[in-house]
PDB file of C-alpha atoms in Angstrom:
ATOM      1  CA  MET A   1     -58.725  24.003  34.594  1.00 38.00           C
ATOM      2  CA  GLN A   2     -59.314  27.259  36.391  1.00 45.00           C
ATOM      3  CA  GLY A   3     -56.338  29.405  37.247  1.00 51.00           C
ATOM      4  CA  ARG A   4     -55.749  32.782  38.862  1.00 55.00           C
ATOM      5  CA  PRO A   5     -55.549  35.423  36.190  1.00 54.00           C
ATOM      6  CA  ALA A   6     -52.258  37.126  35.437  1.00 56.00           C
ATOM      7  CA  ASP A   7     -54.095  40.377  34.778  1.00 64.00           C
ATOM      8  CA  ASP A   8     -52.880  42.098  37.908  1.00 75.00           C
ATOM      9  CA  HIS A   9     -49.274  42.436  36.694  1.00 85.00           C
ATOM     10  CA  THR A  10     -47.986  41.746  40.177  1.00 90.00           C
ATOM     11  CA  LEU A  11     -44.919  39.548  40.519  1.00 92.00           C
ATOM     12  CA  ARG A  12     -44.691  36.941  43.288  1.00 91.00           C
ATOM     13  CA  PRO A  13     -41.150  36.056  44.304  1.00 92.00           C
ATOM     14  CA  ILE A  14     -40.573  32.311  43.991  1.00 94.00           C
ATOM     15  CA  GLY A  15     -37.388  32.523  46.049  1.00 92.00           C
ATOM     16  CA  HIS A  16     -34.293  34.598  46.858  1.00 90.00           C
ATOM     17  CA  ILE A  17     -30.601  34.660  46.040  1.00 86.00           C
ATOM     18  CA  ARG A  18     -28.363  34.077  49.058  1.00 83.00           C
ATOM     19  CA  SER A  19     -24.687  34.949  48.596  1.00 73.00           C
ATOM     20  CA  MET A  20     -21.831  36.782  50.211  1.00 58.00           C
ATOM     21  CA  LEU A  21     -22.372  39.893  48.010  1.00 51.00           C
ATOM     22  CA  ARG A  22     -24.428  42.473  49.853  1.00 50.00           C
ATOM     23  CA  ALA A  23     -24.509  45.610  47.646  1.00 51.00           C
ATOM     24  CA  PRO A  24     -25.053  46.031  43.881  1.00 54.00           C
ATOM     25  CA  ASP A  25     -21.684  47.839  43.724  1.00 57.00           C
ATOM     26  CA  GLU A  26     -19.876  44.775  44.856  1.00 55.00           C
ATOM     27  CA  ALA A  27     -21.338  42.621  42.079  1.00 55.00           C
ATOM     28  CA  PRO A  28     -19.627  42.219  38.730  1.00 54.00           C
ATOM     29  CA  ARG A  29     -21.655  43.908  35.928  1.00 55.00           C
ATOM     30  CA  GLN A  30     -22.119  40.647  34.007  1.00 54.00           C
ATOM     31  CA  GLY A  31     -22.210  37.075  35.232  1.00 49.00           C
ATOM     32  CA  SER A  32     -19.276  36.315  32.953  1.00 47.00           C
ATOM     33  CA  GLU A  33     -17.070  38.684  35.063  1.00 49.00           C
ATOM     34  CA  GLY A  34     -16.366  36.227  37.854  1.00 54.00           C
ATOM     35  CA  ALA A  35     -19.229  36.269  40.389  1.00 58.00           C
ATOM     36  CA  PRO A  36     -18.770  33.634  43.056  1.00 69.00           C
ATOM     37  CA  ASP A  37     -21.338  30.848  43.422  1.00 77.00           C
ATOM     38  CA  ALA A  38     -24.504  31.633  45.290  1.00 84.00           C
ATOM     39  CA  TRP A  39     -27.565  29.797  46.463  1.00 88.00           C
ATOM     40  CA  LEU A  40     -30.985  30.296  44.968  1.00 89.00           C
ATOM     41  CA  GLU A  41     -33.364  29.414  47.805  1.00 91.00           C
ATOM     42  CA  LEU A  42     -36.878  28.611  46.631  1.00 92.00           C
ATOM     43  CA  ILE A  43     -39.964  29.170  48.667  1.00 94.00           C
ATOM     44  CA  PRO A  44     -40.945  25.569  49.511  1.00 95.00           C
ATOM     45  CA  ILE A  45     -44.380  25.629  47.729  1.00 95.00           C
ATOM     46  CA  PHE A  46     -42.521  26.212  44.405  1.00 94.00           C
ATOM     47  CA  VAL A  47     -40.093  23.276  44.636  1.00 95.00           C
ATOM     48  CA  ARG A  48     -42.372  21.023  42.612  1.00 95.00           C
ATOM     49  CA  GLY A  49     -41.666  23.303  39.619  1.00 94.00           C
ATOM     50  CA  LEU A  50     -38.049  22.198  39.593  1.00 93.00           C
ATOM     51  CA  SER A  51     -38.851  18.622  38.554  1.00 93.00           C
ATOM     52  CA  GLY A  52     -36.841  17.952  35.379  1.00 92.00           C
ATOM     53  CA  ILE A  53     -33.891  20.255  36.318  1.00 92.00           C
ATOM     54  CA  ALA A  54     -30.676  18.566  37.203  1.00 91.00           C
ATOM     55  CA  ALA A  55     -27.132  19.548  38.227  1.00 91.00           C
ATOM     56  CA  GLY A  56     -25.213  20.506  35.066  1.00 87.00           C
ATOM     57  CA  ASP A  57     -28.240  22.049  33.318  1.00 87.00           C
ATOM     58  CA  GLU A  58     -28.041  25.619  32.074  1.00 85.00           C
ATOM     59  CA  VAL A  59     -31.051  27.729  33.017  1.00 88.00           C
ATOM     60  CA  ILE A  60     -32.058  31.386  32.801  1.00 89.00           C
ATOM     61  CA  VAL A  61     -32.904  32.886  36.194  1.00 90.00           C
ATOM     62  CA  LEU A  62     -35.063  35.980  36.166  1.00 91.00           C
ATOM     63  CA  THR A  63     -34.699  38.318  39.142  1.00 89.00           C
ATOM     64  CA  TRP A  64     -36.427  41.468  40.309  1.00 90.00           C
ATOM     65  CA  LEU A  65     -33.751  44.126  40.897  1.00 87.00           C
ATOM     66  CA  HIS A  66     -35.594  45.632  43.846  1.00 84.00           C
ATOM     67  CA  ARG A  67     -33.001  48.333  44.543  1.00 86.00           C
ATOM     68  CA  ALA A  68     -33.045  49.722  41.021  1.00 88.00           C
ATOM     69  CA  GLU A  69     -34.606  53.062  39.983  1.00 92.00           C
ATOM     70  CA  ARG A  70     -37.538  52.612  37.573  1.00 92.00           C
ATOM     71  CA  ASP A  71     -37.858  56.194  36.190  1.00 93.00           C
ATOM     72  CA  VAL A  72     -34.610  56.167  34.215  1.00 94.00           C
ATOM     73  CA  LEU A  73     -34.749  55.838  30.376  1.00 95.00           C
ATOM     74  CA  ASP A  74     -31.131  56.461  29.408  1.00 94.00           C
ATOM     75  CA  VAL A  75     -27.854  55.712  31.132  1.00 94.00           C
ATOM     76  CA  HIS A  76     -24.095  55.824  30.578  1.00 95.00           C
ATOM     77  CA  PRO A  77     -23.412  52.114  29.950  1.00 89.00           C
ATOM     78  CA  ARG A  78     -21.365  50.475  32.753  1.00 86.00           C
ATOM     79  CA  GLY A  79     -21.761  53.752  34.731  1.00 89.00           C
ATOM     80  CA  ASP A  80     -18.959  55.254  32.679  1.00 92.00           C
ATOM     81  CA  PRO A  81     -19.574  58.969  31.933  1.00 95.00           C
ATOM     82  CA  LYS A  82     -17.225  58.768  28.952  1.00 96.00           C
ATOM     83  CA  ILE A  83     -19.679  56.430  27.199  1.00 93.00           C
ATOM     84  CA  PRO A  84     -22.565  58.458  25.589  1.00 95.00           C
ATOM     85  CA  LEU A  85     -26.030  58.274  27.070  1.00 95.00           C
ATOM     86  CA  THR A  86     -27.872  55.235  25.657  1.00 93.00           C
ATOM     87  CA  GLY A  87     -31.488  54.177  25.896  1.00 94.00           C
ATOM     88  CA  VAL A  88     -31.971  51.598  28.735  1.00 93.00           C
ATOM     89  CA  PHE A  89     -33.549  49.109  26.309  1.00 93.00           C
ATOM     90  CA  ALA A  90     -30.252  49.028  24.430  1.00 92.00           C
ATOM     91  CA  THR A  91     -28.420  48.153  27.664  1.00 90.00           C
ATOM     92  CA  ARG A  92     -28.504  45.593  30.499  1.00 89.00           C
ATOM     93  CA  SER A  93     -28.644  48.320  33.124  1.00 89.00           C
ATOM     94  CA  PRO A  94     -30.761  47.446  36.174  1.00 89.00           C
ATOM     95  CA  ARG A  95     -32.191  50.967  35.894  1.00 92.00           C
ATOM     96  CA  ARG A  96     -35.244  50.521  33.654  1.00 92.00           C
ATOM     97  CA  PRO A  97     -39.044  50.679  33.882  1.00 93.00           C
ATOM     98  CA  ASN A  98     -39.294  46.996  34.944  1.00 93.00           C
ATOM     99  CA  PRO A  99     -36.029  46.091  36.575  1.00 92.00           C
ATOM    100  CA  ILE A 100     -35.877  42.433  35.687  1.00 92.00           C
ATOM    101  CA  GLY A 101     -32.433  40.718  35.561  1.00 88.00           C
ATOM    102  CA  LEU A 102     -31.737  37.818  33.247  1.00 87.00           C
ATOM    103  CA  HIS A 103     -28.959  35.468  34.388  1.00 83.00           C
ATOM    104  CA  ARG A 104     -27.874  32.505  32.331  1.00 82.00           C
ATOM    105  CA  VAL A 105     -26.284  30.108  34.847  1.00 83.00           C
ATOM    106  CA  THR A 106     -25.274  26.479  35.276  1.00 84.00           C
ATOM    107  CA  VAL A 107     -27.008  24.630  38.042  1.00 88.00           C
ATOM    108  CA  ARG A 108     -24.056  23.215  40.067  1.00 89.00           C
ATOM    109  CA  GLU A 109     -26.073  21.462  42.781  1.00 92.00           C
ATOM    110  CA  ILE A 110     -29.644  20.938  43.941  1.00 93.00           C
ATOM    111  CA  SER A 111     -30.216  20.386  47.604  1.00 92.00           C
ATOM    112  CA  GLY A 112     -33.830  20.398  48.872  1.00 92.00           C
ATOM    113  CA  THR A 113     -35.188  23.889  48.261  1.00 93.00           C
ATOM    114  CA  ARG A 114     -31.776  25.273  47.165  1.00 93.00           C
ATOM    115  CA  LEU A 115     -29.851  25.443  43.867  1.00 91.00           C
ATOM    116  CA  ARG A 116     -26.218  26.461  43.833  1.00 91.00           C
ATOM    117  CA  ILE A 117     -25.551  29.111  41.111  1.00 85.00           C
ATOM    118  CA  GLY A 118     -24.096  32.901  41.048  1.00 60.00           C
ATOM    119  CA  ALA A 119     -25.697  36.475  41.638  1.00 54.00           C
ATOM    120  CA  ILE A 120     -26.257  39.249  44.304  1.00 53.00           C
ATOM    121  CA  ASP A 121     -27.694  38.811  47.770  1.00 53.00           C
ATOM    122  CA  GLY A 122     -31.361  39.119  48.628  1.00 62.00           C
ATOM    123  CA  THR A 123     -32.537  39.596  45.068  1.00 71.00           C
ATOM    124  CA  PRO A 124     -36.015  38.222  44.626  1.00 72.00           C
ATOM    125  CA  VAL A 125     -36.222  35.509  42.025  1.00 78.00           C
ATOM    126  CA  ILE A 126     -39.335  35.529  39.846  1.00 80.00           C
ATOM    127  CA  ASP A 127     -38.728  32.703  37.337  1.00 77.00           C
ATOM    128  CA  ILE A 128     -36.407  29.990  36.130  1.00 79.00           C
ATOM    129  CA  LYS A 129     -36.440  28.908  32.438  1.00 76.00           C
ATOM    130  CA  PRO A 130     -34.525  26.345  30.526  1.00 71.00           C
ATOM    131  CA  VAL A 131     -31.969  27.493  27.942  1.00 65.00           C
ATOM    132  CA  LEU A 132     -33.148  26.511  24.469  1.00 60.00           C
ATOM    133  CA  ALA A 133     -31.066  25.380  21.492  1.00 59.00           C
ATOM    134  CA  ALA A 134     -29.040  28.158  19.785  1.00 54.00           C
ATOM    135  CA  GLY A 135     -31.219  30.175  17.411  1.00 46.00           C
ATOM    136  CA  ALA A 136     -34.397  29.638  19.366  1.00 43.00           C
ATOM    137  CA  ASP A 137     -35.654  32.006  22.056  1.00 46.00           C
ATOM    138  CA  SER A 138     -33.236  32.795  24.877  1.00 41.00           C
TER     139      SER A 138
ATOM    140  CA  MET B   1     -30.631  60.692  41.923  1.00 38.00           C
ATOM    141  CA  GLN B   2     -33.910  59.727  43.512  1.00 45.00           C
ATOM    142  CA  GLY B   3     -35.952  57.006  41.913  1.00 51.00           C
ATOM    143  CA  ARG B   4     -39.195  55.262  42.595  1.00 55.00           C
ATOM    144  CA  PRO B   5     -38.485  52.079  44.453  1.00 55.00           C
ATOM    145  CA  ALA B   6     -38.995  48.713  42.762  1.00 56.00           C
ATOM    146  CA  ASP B   7     -40.128  47.203  46.044  1.00 64.00           C
ATOM    147  CA  ASP B   8     -43.735  46.923  44.986  1.00 75.00           C
ATOM    148  CA  HIS B   9     -43.165  44.068  42.554  1.00 85.00           C
ATOM    149  CA  THR B  10     -45.716  45.537  40.188  1.00 90.00           C
ATOM    150  CA  LEU B  11     -44.982  45.487  36.450  1.00 92.00           C
ATOM    151  CA  ARG B  12     -45.807  48.433  34.182  1.00 91.00           C
ATOM    152  CA  PRO B  13     -46.340  47.578  30.549  1.00 92.00           C
ATOM    153  CA  ILE B  14     -44.019  49.577  28.348  1.00 94.00           C
ATOM    154  CA  GLY B  15     -46.064  48.702  25.281  1.00 92.00           C
ATOM    155  CA  HIS B  16     -48.031  45.957  23.516  1.00 90.00           C
ATOM    156  CA  ILE B  17     -47.600  43.441  20.683  1.00 86.00           C
ATOM    157  CA  ARG B  18     -49.912  44.072  17.739  1.00 83.00           C
ATOM    158  CA  SER B  19     -50.229  41.252  15.190  1.00 73.00           C
ATOM    159  CA  MET B  20     -52.768  39.164  13.346  1.00 58.00           C
ATOM    160  CA  LEU B  21     -52.622  36.310  15.911  1.00 51.00           C
ATOM    161  CA  ARG B  22     -55.476  36.632  18.413  1.00 50.00           C
ATOM    162  CA  ALA B  23     -55.436  33.511  20.609  1.00 52.00           C
ATOM    163  CA  PRO B  24     -52.542  31.710  22.269  1.00 54.00           C
ATOM    164  CA  ASP B  25     -53.622  28.460  20.477  1.00 57.00           C
ATOM    165  CA  GLU B  26     -52.884  30.102  17.134  1.00 55.00           C
ATOM    166  CA  ALA B  27     -49.374  30.974  18.092  1.00 55.00           C
ATOM    167  CA  PRO B  28     -46.444  28.700  17.362  1.00 55.00           C
ATOM    168  CA  ARG B  29     -44.998  27.381  20.603  1.00 55.00           C
ATOM    169  CA  GLN B  30     -41.547  28.799  19.961  1.00 54.00           C
ATOM    170  CA  GLY B  31     -40.503  31.851  17.963  1.00 49.00           C
ATOM    171  CA  SER B  32     -38.417  29.658  15.784  1.00 47.00           C
ATOM    172  CA  GLU B  33     -41.542  27.838  14.543  1.00 49.00           C
ATOM    173  CA  GLY B  34     -42.556  30.440  11.980  1.00 54.00           C
ATOM    174  CA  ALA B  35     -44.529  33.266  13.594  1.00 59.00           C
ATOM    175  CA  PRO B  36     -45.274  36.067  11.196  1.00 70.00           C
ATOM    176  CA  ASP B  37     -43.836  39.521  11.873  1.00 77.00           C
ATOM    177  CA  ALA B  38     -45.680  41.690  14.430  1.00 84.00           C
ATOM    178  CA  TRP B  39     -45.396  45.209  15.672  1.00 88.00           C
ATOM    179  CA  LEU B  40     -44.247  46.076  19.193  1.00 89.00           C
ATOM    180  CA  GLU B  41     -45.984  49.331  19.916  1.00 91.00           C
ATOM    181  CA  LEU B  42     -44.359  51.308  22.731  1.00 92.00           C
ATOM    182  CA  ILE B  43     -46.193  53.660  25.032  1.00 94.00           C
ATOM    183  CA  PRO B  44     -44.808  57.037  23.874  1.00 95.00           C
ATOM    184  CA  ILE B  45     -43.196  57.980  27.215  1.00 96.00           C
ATOM    185  CA  PHE B  46     -40.836  55.003  26.868  1.00 94.00           C
ATOM    186  CA  VAL B  47     -39.546  55.654  23.380  1.00 95.00           C
ATOM    187  CA  ARG B  48     -36.442  57.463  24.670  1.00 95.00           C
ATOM    188  CA  GLY B  49     -35.317  54.118  26.070  1.00 94.00           C
ATOM    189  CA  LEU B  50     -34.847  52.800  22.502  1.00 93.00           C
ATOM    190  CA  SER B  51     -31.935  55.089  21.689  1.00 93.00           C
ATOM    191  CA  GLY B  52     -29.071  52.874  20.601  1.00 92.00           C
ATOM    192  CA  ILE B  53     -31.290  50.143  19.038  1.00 92.00           C
ATOM    193  CA  ALA B  54     -31.289  49.956  15.252  1.00 91.00           C
ATOM    194  CA  ALA B  55     -32.914  47.786  12.550  1.00 91.00           C
ATOM    195  CA  GLY B  56     -30.940  44.571  12.324  1.00 87.00           C
ATOM    196  CA  ASP B  57     -30.188  44.336  16.070  1.00 87.00           C
ATOM    197  CA  GLU B  58     -31.172  41.202  17.978  1.00 85.00           C
ATOM    198  CA  VAL B  59     -32.966  41.962  21.240  1.00 88.00           C
ATOM    199  CA  ILE B  60     -34.740  39.985  23.913  1.00 89.00           C
ATOM    200  CA  VAL B  61     -38.331  41.074  24.416  1.00 90.00           C
ATOM    201  CA  LEU B  62     -39.930  40.233  27.763  1.00 91.00           C
ATOM    202  CA  THR B  63     -43.702  39.947  27.760  1.00 89.00           C
ATOM    203  CA  TRP B  64     -46.366  39.333  30.410  1.00 90.00           C
ATOM    204  CA  LEU B  65     -48.454  36.386  29.313  1.00 87.00           C
ATOM    205  CA  HIS B  66     -51.608  37.823  30.794  1.00 84.00           C
ATOM    206  CA  ARG B  67     -53.891  34.929  29.793  1.00 86.00           C
ATOM    207  CA  ALA B  68     -51.752  32.257  31.522  1.00 88.00           C
ATOM    208  CA  GLU B  69     -52.635  30.415  34.709  1.00 92.00           C
ATOM    209  CA  ARG B  70     -50.281  31.158  37.555  1.00 92.00           C
ATOM    210  CA  ASP B  71     -51.079  28.279  39.975  1.00 93.00           C
ATOM    211  CA  VAL B  72     -49.623  25.499  37.810  1.00 94.00           C
ATOM    212  CA  LEU B  73     -46.243  23.931  38.802  1.00 95.00           C
ATOM    213  CA  ASP B  74     -46.017  21.021  36.391  1.00 94.00           C
ATOM    214  CA  VAL B  75     -47.187  20.551  32.860  1.00 94.00           C
ATOM    215  CA  HIS B  76     -47.003  18.064  29.946  1.00 95.00           C
ATOM    216  CA  PRO B  77     -44.456  19.854  27.704  1.00 89.00           C
ATOM    217  CA  ARG B  78     -45.938  21.177  24.509  1.00 86.00           C
ATOM    218  CA  GLY B  79     -49.384  20.164  25.876  1.00 88.00           C
ATOM    219  CA  ASP B  80     -48.678  16.566  24.821  1.00 92.00           C
ATOM    220  CA  PRO B  81     -50.160  14.139  27.390  1.00 95.00           C
ATOM    221  CA  LYS B  82     -47.676  11.445  26.152  1.00 96.00           C
ATOM    222  CA  ILE B  83     -44.780  13.528  27.558  1.00 93.00           C
ATOM    223  CA  PRO B  84     -44.434  13.013  31.355  1.00 95.00           C
ATOM    224  CA  LEU B  85     -45.401  15.821  33.704  1.00 95.00           C
ATOM    225  CA  THR B  86     -42.425  18.155  34.123  1.00 93.00           C
ATOM    226  CA  GLY B  87     -41.808  21.083  36.510  1.00 94.00           C
ATOM    227  CA  VAL B  88     -42.671  24.397  34.900  1.00 93.00           C
ATOM    228  CA  PHE B  89     -39.173  25.789  35.659  1.00 93.00           C
ATOM    229  CA  ALA B  90     -37.753  23.073  33.374  1.00 92.00           C
ATOM    230  CA  THR B  91     -40.060  24.243  30.575  1.00 90.00           C
ATOM    231  CA  ARG B  92     -40.982  27.333  28.574  1.00 89.00           C
ATOM    232  CA  SER B  93     -44.700  26.881  29.307  1.00 89.00           C
ATOM    233  CA  PRO B  94     -46.615  30.135  29.846  1.00 89.00           C
ATOM    234  CA  ARG B  95     -48.305  28.455  32.832  1.00 92.00           C
ATOM    235  CA  ARG B  96     -46.016  29.372  35.693  1.00 92.00           C
ATOM    236  CA  PRO B  97     -45.998  31.477  38.849  1.00 93.00           C
ATOM    237  CA  ASN B  98     -44.796  34.641  36.984  1.00 93.00           C
ATOM    238  CA  PRO B  99     -45.926  34.212  33.354  1.00 92.00           C
ATOM    239  CA  ILE B 100     -43.070  36.090  31.719  1.00 92.00           C
ATOM    240  CA  GLY B 101     -42.250  35.273  28.095  1.00 88.00           C
ATOM    241  CA  LEU B 102     -38.758  35.713  26.684  1.00 87.00           C
ATOM    242  CA  HIS B 103     -38.510  36.267  22.923  1.00 83.00           C
ATOM    243  CA  ARG B 104     -35.212  36.654  21.162  1.00 82.00           C
ATOM    244  CA  VAL B 105     -36.067  38.565  18.002  1.00 83.00           C
ATOM    245  CA  THR B 106     -34.430  40.623  15.270  1.00 84.00           C
ATOM    246  CA  VAL B 107     -35.621  44.238  14.998  1.00 88.00           C
ATOM    247  CA  ARG B 108     -36.608  44.554  11.361  1.00 89.00           C
ATOM    248  CA  GLU B 109     -37.756  48.149  11.351  1.00 92.00           C
ATOM    249  CA  ILE B 110     -38.237  51.014  13.786  1.00 93.00           C
ATOM    250  CA  SER B 111     -40.932  53.536  12.960  1.00 92.00           C
ATOM    251  CA  GLY B 112     -41.804  56.208  15.605  1.00 92.00           C
ATOM    252  CA  THR B 113     -43.142  54.288  18.623  1.00 93.00           C
ATOM    253  CA  ARG B 114     -43.230  50.915  16.772  1.00 93.00           C
ATOM    254  CA  LEU B 115     -40.715  48.109  16.208  1.00 91.00           C
ATOM    255  CA  ARG B 116     -41.442  45.394  13.699  1.00 91.00           C
ATOM    256  CA  ILE B 117     -40.705  41.900  15.175  1.00 86.00           C
ATOM    257  CA  GLY B 118     -42.862  38.537  15.771  1.00 60.00           C
ATOM    258  CA  ALA B 119     -45.298  37.339  18.685  1.00 54.00           C
ATOM    259  CA  ILE B 120     -48.979  37.141  19.818  1.00 53.00           C
ATOM    260  CA  ASP B 121     -51.506  39.906  19.735  1.00 54.00           C
ATOM    261  CA  GLY B 122     -52.238  42.147  22.791  1.00 63.00           C
ATOM    262  CA  THR B 123     -49.458  40.717  24.938  1.00 71.00           C
ATOM    263  CA  PRO B 124     -48.165  43.417  27.359  1.00 72.00           C
ATOM    264  CA  VAL B 125     -44.470  44.056  26.848  1.00 78.00           C
ATOM    265  CA  ILE B 126     -42.504  44.706  30.032  1.00 80.00           C
ATOM    266  CA  ASP B 127     -38.907  45.045  28.887  1.00 76.00           C
ATOM    267  CA  ILE B 128     -36.471  44.999  25.938  1.00 78.00           C
ATOM    268  CA  LYS B 129     -32.840  43.885  26.442  1.00 76.00           C
ATOM    269  CA  PRO B 130     -29.880  43.592  24.136  1.00 71.00           C
ATOM    270  CA  VAL B 131     -28.525  40.139  23.248  1.00 65.00           C
ATOM    271  CA  LEU B 132     -25.036  39.800  24.785  1.00 60.00           C
ATOM    272  CA  ALA B 133     -22.160  37.899  23.269  1.00 58.00           C
ATOM    273  CA  ALA B 134     -22.356  34.104  23.441  1.00 54.00           C
ATOM    274  CA  GLY B 135     -21.375  32.818  26.855  1.00 46.00           C
ATOM    275  CA  ALA B 136     -22.557  35.890  28.677  1.00 43.00           C
ATOM    276  CA  ASP B 137     -25.979  36.343  30.206  1.00 46.00           C
ATOM    277  CA  SER B 138     -28.872  35.904  27.850  1.00 41.00           C
TER     278      SER B 138
END
């Protein structure tokens, strides 16, 4: 089967997050810190890729943090100047060379092109992956 | 602080995986299935981002599976035609719109620009993230 090569290193959004949170500052720093539910709205041509996902499943949503700076290599974790500068690869900071967010979420509802989950508004979604058993890749 | 915008959706490799495995067919389908150790070789300008990572840490390495087809939306999981077609977002298949691999690995050694870990040869690495506590994002 012939496919388009992935050699160009260019991401294509498969959808977007729609929620009431508008700015990164309003978002909790980790999903475990109480973000409200949001909708992941898929671009219709990608909906076929959801086959096999059901409400109640845990998935990993990958987002492209399009407002993040990409030329930062160390940060004060959690933006706290009292915490020493740390390499970005040792943190979950959105400021990093490739600002990809990983969000482990439970799918609460699937409705047409939309999945109900939790994150910040307008963020392009680039992938959805199943959670594997503990000890395997995650 | 001014940063370059992430709006272009273009990934920049931060390094590459160097190992003895040359073709995707030779690689085990999941990291838990016995891949030998490999070296993650960082491009030198990104080494500062490792500050805070030490041998023994678990990290999540994100790769760009540059040989994968991007126009596939359903697959037979594990390439087994006896398993019904499943949407790619419900699988860890490399064939997906944005062929990003997630690999949870233990850092066994850090030596200059190189980290010893496990995966397939030549795969561009696009990010490294710490593993968070169970129940948080992963």
